[in-house]
PDB file of C-alpha atoms in Angstrom:
ATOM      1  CA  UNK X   1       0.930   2.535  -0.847  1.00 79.00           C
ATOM      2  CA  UNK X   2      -1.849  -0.215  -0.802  1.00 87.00           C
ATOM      3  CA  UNK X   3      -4.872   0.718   0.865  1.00 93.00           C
ATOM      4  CA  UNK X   4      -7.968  -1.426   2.082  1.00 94.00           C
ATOM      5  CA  UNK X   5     -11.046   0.431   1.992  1.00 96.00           C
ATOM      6  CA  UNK X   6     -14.015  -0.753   4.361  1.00 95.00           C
ATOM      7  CA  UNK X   7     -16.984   0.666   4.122  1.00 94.00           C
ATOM      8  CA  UNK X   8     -20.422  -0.093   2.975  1.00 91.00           C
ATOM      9  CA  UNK X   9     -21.795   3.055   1.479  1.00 92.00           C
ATOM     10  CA  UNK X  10     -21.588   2.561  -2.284  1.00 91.00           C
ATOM     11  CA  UNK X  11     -21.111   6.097  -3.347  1.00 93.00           C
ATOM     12  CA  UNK X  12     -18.510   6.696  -0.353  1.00 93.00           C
ATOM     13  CA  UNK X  13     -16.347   4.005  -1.224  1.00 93.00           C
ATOM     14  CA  UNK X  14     -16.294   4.641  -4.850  1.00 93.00           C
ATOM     15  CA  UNK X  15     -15.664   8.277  -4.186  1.00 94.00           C
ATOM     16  CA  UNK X  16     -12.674   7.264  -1.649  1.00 94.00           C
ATOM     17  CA  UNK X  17     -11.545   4.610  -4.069  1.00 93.00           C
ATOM     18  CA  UNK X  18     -11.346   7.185  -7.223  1.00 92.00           C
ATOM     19  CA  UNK X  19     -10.099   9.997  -5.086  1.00 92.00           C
ATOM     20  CA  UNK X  20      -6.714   7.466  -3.614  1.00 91.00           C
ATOM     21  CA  UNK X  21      -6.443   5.948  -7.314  1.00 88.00           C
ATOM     22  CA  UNK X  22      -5.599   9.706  -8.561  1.00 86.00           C
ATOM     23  CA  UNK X  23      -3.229  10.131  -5.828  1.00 83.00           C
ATOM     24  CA  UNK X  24      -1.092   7.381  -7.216  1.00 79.00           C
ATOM     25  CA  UNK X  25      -2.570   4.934  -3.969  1.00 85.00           C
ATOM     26  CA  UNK X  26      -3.482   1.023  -4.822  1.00 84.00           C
ATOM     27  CA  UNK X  27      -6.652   0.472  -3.539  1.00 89.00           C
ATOM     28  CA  UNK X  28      -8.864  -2.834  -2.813  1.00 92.00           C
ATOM     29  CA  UNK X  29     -12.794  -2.228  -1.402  1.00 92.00           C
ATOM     30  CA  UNK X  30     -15.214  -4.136   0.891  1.00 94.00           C
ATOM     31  CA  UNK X  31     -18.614  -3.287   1.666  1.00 94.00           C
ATOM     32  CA  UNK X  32     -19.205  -6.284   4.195  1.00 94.00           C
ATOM     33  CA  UNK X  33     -17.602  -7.964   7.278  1.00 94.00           C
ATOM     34  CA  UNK X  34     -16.958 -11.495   5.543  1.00 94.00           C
ATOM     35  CA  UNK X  35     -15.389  -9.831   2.154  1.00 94.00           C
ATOM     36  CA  UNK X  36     -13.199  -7.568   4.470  1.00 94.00           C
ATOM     37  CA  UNK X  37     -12.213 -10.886   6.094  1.00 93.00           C
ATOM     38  CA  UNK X  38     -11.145 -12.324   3.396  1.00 92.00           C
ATOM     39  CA  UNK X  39      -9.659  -9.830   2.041  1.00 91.00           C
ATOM     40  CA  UNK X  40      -7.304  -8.992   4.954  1.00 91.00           C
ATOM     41  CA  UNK X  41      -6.448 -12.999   5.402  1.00 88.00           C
ATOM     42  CA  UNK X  42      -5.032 -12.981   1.719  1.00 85.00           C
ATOM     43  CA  UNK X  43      -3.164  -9.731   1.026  1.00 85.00           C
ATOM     44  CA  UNK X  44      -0.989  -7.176   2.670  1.00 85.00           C
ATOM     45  CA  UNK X  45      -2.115  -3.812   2.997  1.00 89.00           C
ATOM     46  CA  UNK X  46      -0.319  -0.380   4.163  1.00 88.00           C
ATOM     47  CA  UNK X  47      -3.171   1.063   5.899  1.00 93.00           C
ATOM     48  CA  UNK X  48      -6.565  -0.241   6.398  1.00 95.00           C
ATOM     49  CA  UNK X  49      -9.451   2.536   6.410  1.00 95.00           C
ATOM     50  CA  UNK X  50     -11.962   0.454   8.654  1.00 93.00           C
ATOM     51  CA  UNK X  51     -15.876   1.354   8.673  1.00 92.00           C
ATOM     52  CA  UNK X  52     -17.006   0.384  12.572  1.00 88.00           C
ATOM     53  CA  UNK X  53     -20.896  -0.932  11.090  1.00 87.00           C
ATOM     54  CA  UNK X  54     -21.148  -3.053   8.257  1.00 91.00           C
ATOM     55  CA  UNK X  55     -24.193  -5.084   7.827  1.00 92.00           C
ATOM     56  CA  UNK X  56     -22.809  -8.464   8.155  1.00 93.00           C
ATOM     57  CA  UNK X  57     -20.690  -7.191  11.793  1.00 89.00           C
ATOM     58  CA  UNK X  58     -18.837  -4.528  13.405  1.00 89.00           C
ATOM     59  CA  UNK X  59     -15.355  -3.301  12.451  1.00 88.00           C
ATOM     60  CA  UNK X  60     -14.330  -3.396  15.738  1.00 90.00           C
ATOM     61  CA  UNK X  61     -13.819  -7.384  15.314  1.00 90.00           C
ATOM     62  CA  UNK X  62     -11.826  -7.002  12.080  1.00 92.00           C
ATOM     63  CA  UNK X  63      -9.098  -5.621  14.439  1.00 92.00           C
ATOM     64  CA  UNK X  64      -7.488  -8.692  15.421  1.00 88.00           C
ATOM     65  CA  UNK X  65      -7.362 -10.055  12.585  1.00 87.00           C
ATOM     66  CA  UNK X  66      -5.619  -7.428  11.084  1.00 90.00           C
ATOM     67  CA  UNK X  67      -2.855  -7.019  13.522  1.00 87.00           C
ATOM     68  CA  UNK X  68      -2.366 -10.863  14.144  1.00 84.00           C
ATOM     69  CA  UNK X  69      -1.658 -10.709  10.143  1.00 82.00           C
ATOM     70  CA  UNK X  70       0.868  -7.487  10.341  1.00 80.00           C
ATOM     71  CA  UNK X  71       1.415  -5.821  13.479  1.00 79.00           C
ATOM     72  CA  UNK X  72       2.570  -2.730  10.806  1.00 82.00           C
ATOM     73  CA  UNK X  73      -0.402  -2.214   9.002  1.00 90.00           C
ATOM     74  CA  UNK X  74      -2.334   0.994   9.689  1.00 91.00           C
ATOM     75  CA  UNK X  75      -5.607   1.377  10.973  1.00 94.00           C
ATOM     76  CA  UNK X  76      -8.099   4.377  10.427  1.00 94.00           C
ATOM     77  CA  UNK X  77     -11.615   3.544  11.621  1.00 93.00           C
ATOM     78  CA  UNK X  78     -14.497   5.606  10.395  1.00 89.00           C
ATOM     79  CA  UNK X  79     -17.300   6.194  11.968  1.00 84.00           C
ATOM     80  CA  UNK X  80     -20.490   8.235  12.426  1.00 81.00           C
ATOM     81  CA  UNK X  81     -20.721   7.571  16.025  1.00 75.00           C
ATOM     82  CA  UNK X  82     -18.817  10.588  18.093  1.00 71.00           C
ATOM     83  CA  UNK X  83     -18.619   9.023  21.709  1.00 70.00           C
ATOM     84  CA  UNK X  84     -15.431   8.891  23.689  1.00 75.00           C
ATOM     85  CA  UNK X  85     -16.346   5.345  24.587  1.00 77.00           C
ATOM     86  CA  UNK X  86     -16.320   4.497  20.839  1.00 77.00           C
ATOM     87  CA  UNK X  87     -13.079   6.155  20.009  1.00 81.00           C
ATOM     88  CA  UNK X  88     -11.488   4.705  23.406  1.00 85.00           C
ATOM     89  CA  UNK X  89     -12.088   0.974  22.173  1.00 85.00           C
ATOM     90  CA  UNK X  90     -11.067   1.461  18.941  1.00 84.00           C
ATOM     91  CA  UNK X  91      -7.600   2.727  19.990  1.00 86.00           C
ATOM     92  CA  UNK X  92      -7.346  -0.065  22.776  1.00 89.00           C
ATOM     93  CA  UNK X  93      -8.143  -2.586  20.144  1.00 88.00           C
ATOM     94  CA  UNK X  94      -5.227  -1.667  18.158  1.00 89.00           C
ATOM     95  CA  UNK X  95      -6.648   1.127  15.971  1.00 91.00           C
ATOM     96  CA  UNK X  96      -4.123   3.791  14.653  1.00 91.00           C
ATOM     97  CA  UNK X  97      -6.623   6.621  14.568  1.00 92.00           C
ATOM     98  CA  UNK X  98     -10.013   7.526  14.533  1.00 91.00           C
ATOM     99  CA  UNK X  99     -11.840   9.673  11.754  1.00 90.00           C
ATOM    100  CA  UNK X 100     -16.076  11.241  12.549  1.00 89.00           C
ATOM    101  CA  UNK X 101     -18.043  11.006   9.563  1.00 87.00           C
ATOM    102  CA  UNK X 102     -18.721  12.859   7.848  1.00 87.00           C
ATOM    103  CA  UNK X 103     -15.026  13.650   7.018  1.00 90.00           C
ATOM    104  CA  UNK X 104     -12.873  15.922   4.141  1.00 91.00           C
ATOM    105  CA  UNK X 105     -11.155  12.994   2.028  1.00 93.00           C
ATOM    106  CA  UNK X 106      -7.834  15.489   2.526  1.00 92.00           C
ATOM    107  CA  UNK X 107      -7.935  15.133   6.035  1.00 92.00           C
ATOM    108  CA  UNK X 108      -8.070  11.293   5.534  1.00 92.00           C
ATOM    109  CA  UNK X 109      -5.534  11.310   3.203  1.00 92.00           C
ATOM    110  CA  UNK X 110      -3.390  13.665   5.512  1.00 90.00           C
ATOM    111  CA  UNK X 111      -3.832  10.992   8.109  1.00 90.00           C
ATOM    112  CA  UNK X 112      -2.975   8.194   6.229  1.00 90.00           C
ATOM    113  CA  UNK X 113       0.435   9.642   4.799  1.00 86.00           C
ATOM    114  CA  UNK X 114       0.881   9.982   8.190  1.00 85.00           C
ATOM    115  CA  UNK X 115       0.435   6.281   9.323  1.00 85.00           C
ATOM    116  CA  UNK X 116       2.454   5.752   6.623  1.00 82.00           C
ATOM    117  CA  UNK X 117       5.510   7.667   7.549  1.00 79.00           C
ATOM    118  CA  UNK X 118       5.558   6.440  10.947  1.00 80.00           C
ATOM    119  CA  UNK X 119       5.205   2.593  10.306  1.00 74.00           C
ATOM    120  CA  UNK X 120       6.437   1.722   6.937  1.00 69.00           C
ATOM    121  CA  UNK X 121       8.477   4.340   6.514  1.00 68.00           C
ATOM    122  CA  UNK X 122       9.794   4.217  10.412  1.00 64.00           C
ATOM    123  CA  UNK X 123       9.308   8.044  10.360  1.00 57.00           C
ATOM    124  CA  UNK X 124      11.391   9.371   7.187  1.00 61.00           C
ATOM    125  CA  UNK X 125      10.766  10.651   4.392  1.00 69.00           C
ATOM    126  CA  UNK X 126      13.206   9.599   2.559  1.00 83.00           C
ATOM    127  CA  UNK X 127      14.196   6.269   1.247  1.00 87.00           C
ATOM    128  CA  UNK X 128      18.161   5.575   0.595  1.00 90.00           C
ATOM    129  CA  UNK X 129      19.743   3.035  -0.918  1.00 92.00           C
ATOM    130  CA  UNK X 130      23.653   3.271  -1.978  1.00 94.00           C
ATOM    131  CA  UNK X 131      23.340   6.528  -4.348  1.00 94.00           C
ATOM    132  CA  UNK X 132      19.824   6.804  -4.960  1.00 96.00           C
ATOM    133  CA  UNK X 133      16.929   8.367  -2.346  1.00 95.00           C
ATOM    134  CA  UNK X 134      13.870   7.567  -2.916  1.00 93.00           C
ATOM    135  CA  UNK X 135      10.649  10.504  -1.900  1.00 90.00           C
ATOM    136  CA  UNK X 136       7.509   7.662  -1.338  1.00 84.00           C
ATOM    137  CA  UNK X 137       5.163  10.855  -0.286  1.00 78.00           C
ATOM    138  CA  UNK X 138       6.347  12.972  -3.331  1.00 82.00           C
ATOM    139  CA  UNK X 139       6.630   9.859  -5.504  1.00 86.00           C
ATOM    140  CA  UNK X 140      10.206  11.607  -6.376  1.00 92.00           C
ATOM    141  CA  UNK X 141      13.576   9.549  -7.416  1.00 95.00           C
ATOM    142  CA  UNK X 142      16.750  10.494  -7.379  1.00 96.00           C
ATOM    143  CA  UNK X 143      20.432   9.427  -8.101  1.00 96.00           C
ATOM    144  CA  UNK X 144      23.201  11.240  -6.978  1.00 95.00           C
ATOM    145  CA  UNK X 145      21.262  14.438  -6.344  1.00 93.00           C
ATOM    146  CA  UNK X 146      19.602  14.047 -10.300  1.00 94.00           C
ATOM    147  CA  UNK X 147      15.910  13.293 -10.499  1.00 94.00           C
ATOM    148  CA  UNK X 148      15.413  10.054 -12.406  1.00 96.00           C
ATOM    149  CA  UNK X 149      12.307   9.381 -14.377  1.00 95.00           C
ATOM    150  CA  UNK X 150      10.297   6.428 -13.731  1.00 95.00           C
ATOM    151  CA  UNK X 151       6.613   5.127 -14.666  1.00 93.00           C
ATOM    152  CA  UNK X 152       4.290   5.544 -12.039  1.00 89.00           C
ATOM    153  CA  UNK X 153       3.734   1.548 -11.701  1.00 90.00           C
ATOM    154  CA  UNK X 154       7.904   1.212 -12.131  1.00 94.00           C
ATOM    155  CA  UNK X 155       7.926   3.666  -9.073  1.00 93.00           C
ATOM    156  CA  UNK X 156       5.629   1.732  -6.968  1.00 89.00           C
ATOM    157  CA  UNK X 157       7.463  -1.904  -7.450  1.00 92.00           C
ATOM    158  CA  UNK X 158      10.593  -0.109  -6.432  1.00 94.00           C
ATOM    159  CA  UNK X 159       9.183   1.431  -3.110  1.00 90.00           C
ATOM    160  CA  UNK X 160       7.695  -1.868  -2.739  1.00 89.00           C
ATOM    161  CA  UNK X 161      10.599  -3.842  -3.534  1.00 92.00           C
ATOM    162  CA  UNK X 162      12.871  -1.345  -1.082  1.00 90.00           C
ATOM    163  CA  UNK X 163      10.410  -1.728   1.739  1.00 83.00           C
ATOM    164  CA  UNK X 164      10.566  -5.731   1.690  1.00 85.00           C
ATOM    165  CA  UNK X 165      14.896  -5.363   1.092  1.00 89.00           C
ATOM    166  CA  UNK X 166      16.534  -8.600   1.398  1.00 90.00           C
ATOM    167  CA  UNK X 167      12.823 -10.740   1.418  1.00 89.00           C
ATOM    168  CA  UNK X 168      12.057 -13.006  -1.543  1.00 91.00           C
ATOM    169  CA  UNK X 169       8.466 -11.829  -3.224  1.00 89.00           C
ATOM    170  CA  UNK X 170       6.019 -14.014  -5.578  1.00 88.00           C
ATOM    171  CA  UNK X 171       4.994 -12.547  -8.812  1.00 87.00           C
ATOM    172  CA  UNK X 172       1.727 -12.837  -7.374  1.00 83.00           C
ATOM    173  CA  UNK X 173       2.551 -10.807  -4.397  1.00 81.00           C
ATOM    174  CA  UNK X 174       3.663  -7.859  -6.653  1.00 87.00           C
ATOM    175  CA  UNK X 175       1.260  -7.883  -8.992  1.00 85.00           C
ATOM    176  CA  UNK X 176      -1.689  -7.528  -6.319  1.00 79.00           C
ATOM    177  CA  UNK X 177       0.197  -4.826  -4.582  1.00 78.00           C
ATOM    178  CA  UNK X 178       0.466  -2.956  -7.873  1.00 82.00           C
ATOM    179  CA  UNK X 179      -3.111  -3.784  -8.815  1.00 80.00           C
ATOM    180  CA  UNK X 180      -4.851  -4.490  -6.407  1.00 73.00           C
ATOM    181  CA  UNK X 181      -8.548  -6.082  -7.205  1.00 65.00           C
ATOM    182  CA  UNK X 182      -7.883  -5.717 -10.925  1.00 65.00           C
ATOM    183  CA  UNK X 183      -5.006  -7.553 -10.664  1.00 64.00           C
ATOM    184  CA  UNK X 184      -5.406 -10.923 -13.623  1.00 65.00           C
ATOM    185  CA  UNK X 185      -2.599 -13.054 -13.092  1.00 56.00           C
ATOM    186  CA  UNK X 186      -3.033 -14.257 -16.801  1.00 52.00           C
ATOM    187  CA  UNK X 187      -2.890 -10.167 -17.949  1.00 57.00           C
ATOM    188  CA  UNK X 188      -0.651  -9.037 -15.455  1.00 66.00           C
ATOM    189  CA  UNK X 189       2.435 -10.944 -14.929  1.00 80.00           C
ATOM    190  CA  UNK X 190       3.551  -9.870 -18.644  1.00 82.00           C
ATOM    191  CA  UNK X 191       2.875  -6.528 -17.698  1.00 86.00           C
ATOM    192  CA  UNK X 192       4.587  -7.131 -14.694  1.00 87.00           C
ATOM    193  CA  UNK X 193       7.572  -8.460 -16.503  1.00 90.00           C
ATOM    194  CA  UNK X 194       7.653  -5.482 -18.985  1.00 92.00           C
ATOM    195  CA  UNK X 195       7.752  -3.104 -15.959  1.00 93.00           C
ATOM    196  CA  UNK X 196      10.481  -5.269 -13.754  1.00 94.00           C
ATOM    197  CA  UNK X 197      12.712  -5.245 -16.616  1.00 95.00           C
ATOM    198  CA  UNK X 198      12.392  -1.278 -17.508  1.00 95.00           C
ATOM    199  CA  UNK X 199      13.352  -0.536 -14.036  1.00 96.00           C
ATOM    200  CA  UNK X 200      15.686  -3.337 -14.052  1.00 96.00           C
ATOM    201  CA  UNK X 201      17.564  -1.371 -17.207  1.00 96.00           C
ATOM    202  CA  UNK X 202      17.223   1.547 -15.378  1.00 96.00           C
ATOM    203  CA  UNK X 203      18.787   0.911 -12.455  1.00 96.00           C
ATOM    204  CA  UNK X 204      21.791  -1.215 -13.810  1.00 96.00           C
ATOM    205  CA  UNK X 205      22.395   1.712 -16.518  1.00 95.00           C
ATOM    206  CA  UNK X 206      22.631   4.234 -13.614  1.00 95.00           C
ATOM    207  CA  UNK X 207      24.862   2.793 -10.909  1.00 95.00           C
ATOM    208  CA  UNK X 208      26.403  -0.639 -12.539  1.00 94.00           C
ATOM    209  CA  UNK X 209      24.497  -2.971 -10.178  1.00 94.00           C
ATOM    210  CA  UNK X 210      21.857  -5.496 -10.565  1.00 94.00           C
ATOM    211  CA  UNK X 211      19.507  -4.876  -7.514  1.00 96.00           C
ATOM    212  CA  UNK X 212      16.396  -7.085  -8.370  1.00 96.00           C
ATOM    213  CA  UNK X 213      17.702 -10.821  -8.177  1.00 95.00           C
ATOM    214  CA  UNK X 214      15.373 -13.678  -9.607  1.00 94.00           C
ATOM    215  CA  UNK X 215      14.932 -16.400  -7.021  1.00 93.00           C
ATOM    216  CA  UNK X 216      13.808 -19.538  -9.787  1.00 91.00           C
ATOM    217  CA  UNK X 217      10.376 -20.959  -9.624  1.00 86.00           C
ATOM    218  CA  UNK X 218       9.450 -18.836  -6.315  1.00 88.00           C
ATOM    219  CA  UNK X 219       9.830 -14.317  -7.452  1.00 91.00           C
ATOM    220  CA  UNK X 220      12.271 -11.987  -7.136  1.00 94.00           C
ATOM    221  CA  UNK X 221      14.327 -10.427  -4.209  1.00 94.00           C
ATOM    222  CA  UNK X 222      15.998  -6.325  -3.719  1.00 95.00           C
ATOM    223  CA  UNK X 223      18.955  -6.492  -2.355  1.00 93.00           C
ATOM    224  CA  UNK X 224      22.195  -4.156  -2.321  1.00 87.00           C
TER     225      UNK X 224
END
């Protein structure tokens, strides 16, 4: 799951960011309006965890833009401010949920599983795909009943490749979603590569098929 983390408290974001980075989450940070902006114009994100006052604007405008870039993206705003009035516009604007400061990163995390399940995940928990099922939550794989060990990075270009079935991705695309603002496209493609082709092996050696299809000069496409 890729997560976009707004919020201009230094120590708060960095404790949200290393708290969802040990939970297996990809995670990308703003502490301003403008880098939030242009971070949500240029990447994809699962769930967007949305500070209301930054010092540059409010969060409340960021709204738009992120549902007139993916009407399936989640939206948690955060706030300190505990008025009905507050929460009300929030939700009218298109927000998800609503989270009081200060807040348990659990319960944030408990919430944002949650978004999950519901929009990428269109409610289930499970993930299947001929004889394989795939547990996004648990980070579990399976074929034919038999758990089946994969990396944790080869386990998140799966979900990710699963999720966008039958769409043609850029090597950039995948590479940000699996690192997020560390991504290098000069250090990560090989990695990327390496990774692709162990769960390629995988895959084929299990069940016969080739799933991952290279589409020449544009990325690679899941299909089965």
């Amino acid at each position: 799951m890729k997560l976009l983390l707004v919020e201009d408290e230094p120590v708060l974001v960095e404790e949200m960011e290393q708290y969802f980075r040990s939970h297996g989450f990809s995670c990308d940070q703003a502490v301003t309006f403008s880098q939030a902006e242009d971070k949500i114009l240029n990447s994809r994100y699962d769930v967007v965890v949305l500070d209301i006052t930054l010092p540059d604007g409010t969060g409340m405008d960021l709204i738009a833009d992120i549902r007139q870039r993916d009407a399936e993206t989640g939206i948690v705003i955060l706030s300190a401010r505990n008025s009905l009035s507050d929460k009300l516009e929030g939700l009218d604007l298109g927000a998800d949920d609503y989270l009081t400061k200060p807040f348990f990163l659990e319960e944030l995390s408990a919430r944002i599983n949650a978004l999950y399940r519901r929009k990428t995940l269109r409610g289930t928990v499970e993930i299947l795909f001929d004889d394989f099922t795939i547990e996004p939550l648990a980070k579990l794989f399976f074929y034919l009943g038999e758990p089946v060990s994969l990396t944790k990075k080869e386990f998140e270009m799966l979900v990710y490749f699963v999720v966008n079935k039958n769409r043609v991705l850029s090597k950039a695309s995948i590479s940000e979603h699996l690192w997020g603002d560390h991504f290098d496209q000069h250090v990560n493609f090989d990695t990327l590569y390496m990774h692709l082709t162990n769960l390629r092996k995988k895959l084929t050696r299990l069940s016969g098929k080739h799933y991952i299809k290279t589409v020449y000069g544009i990325g690679y496409k899941f299909t089965c």
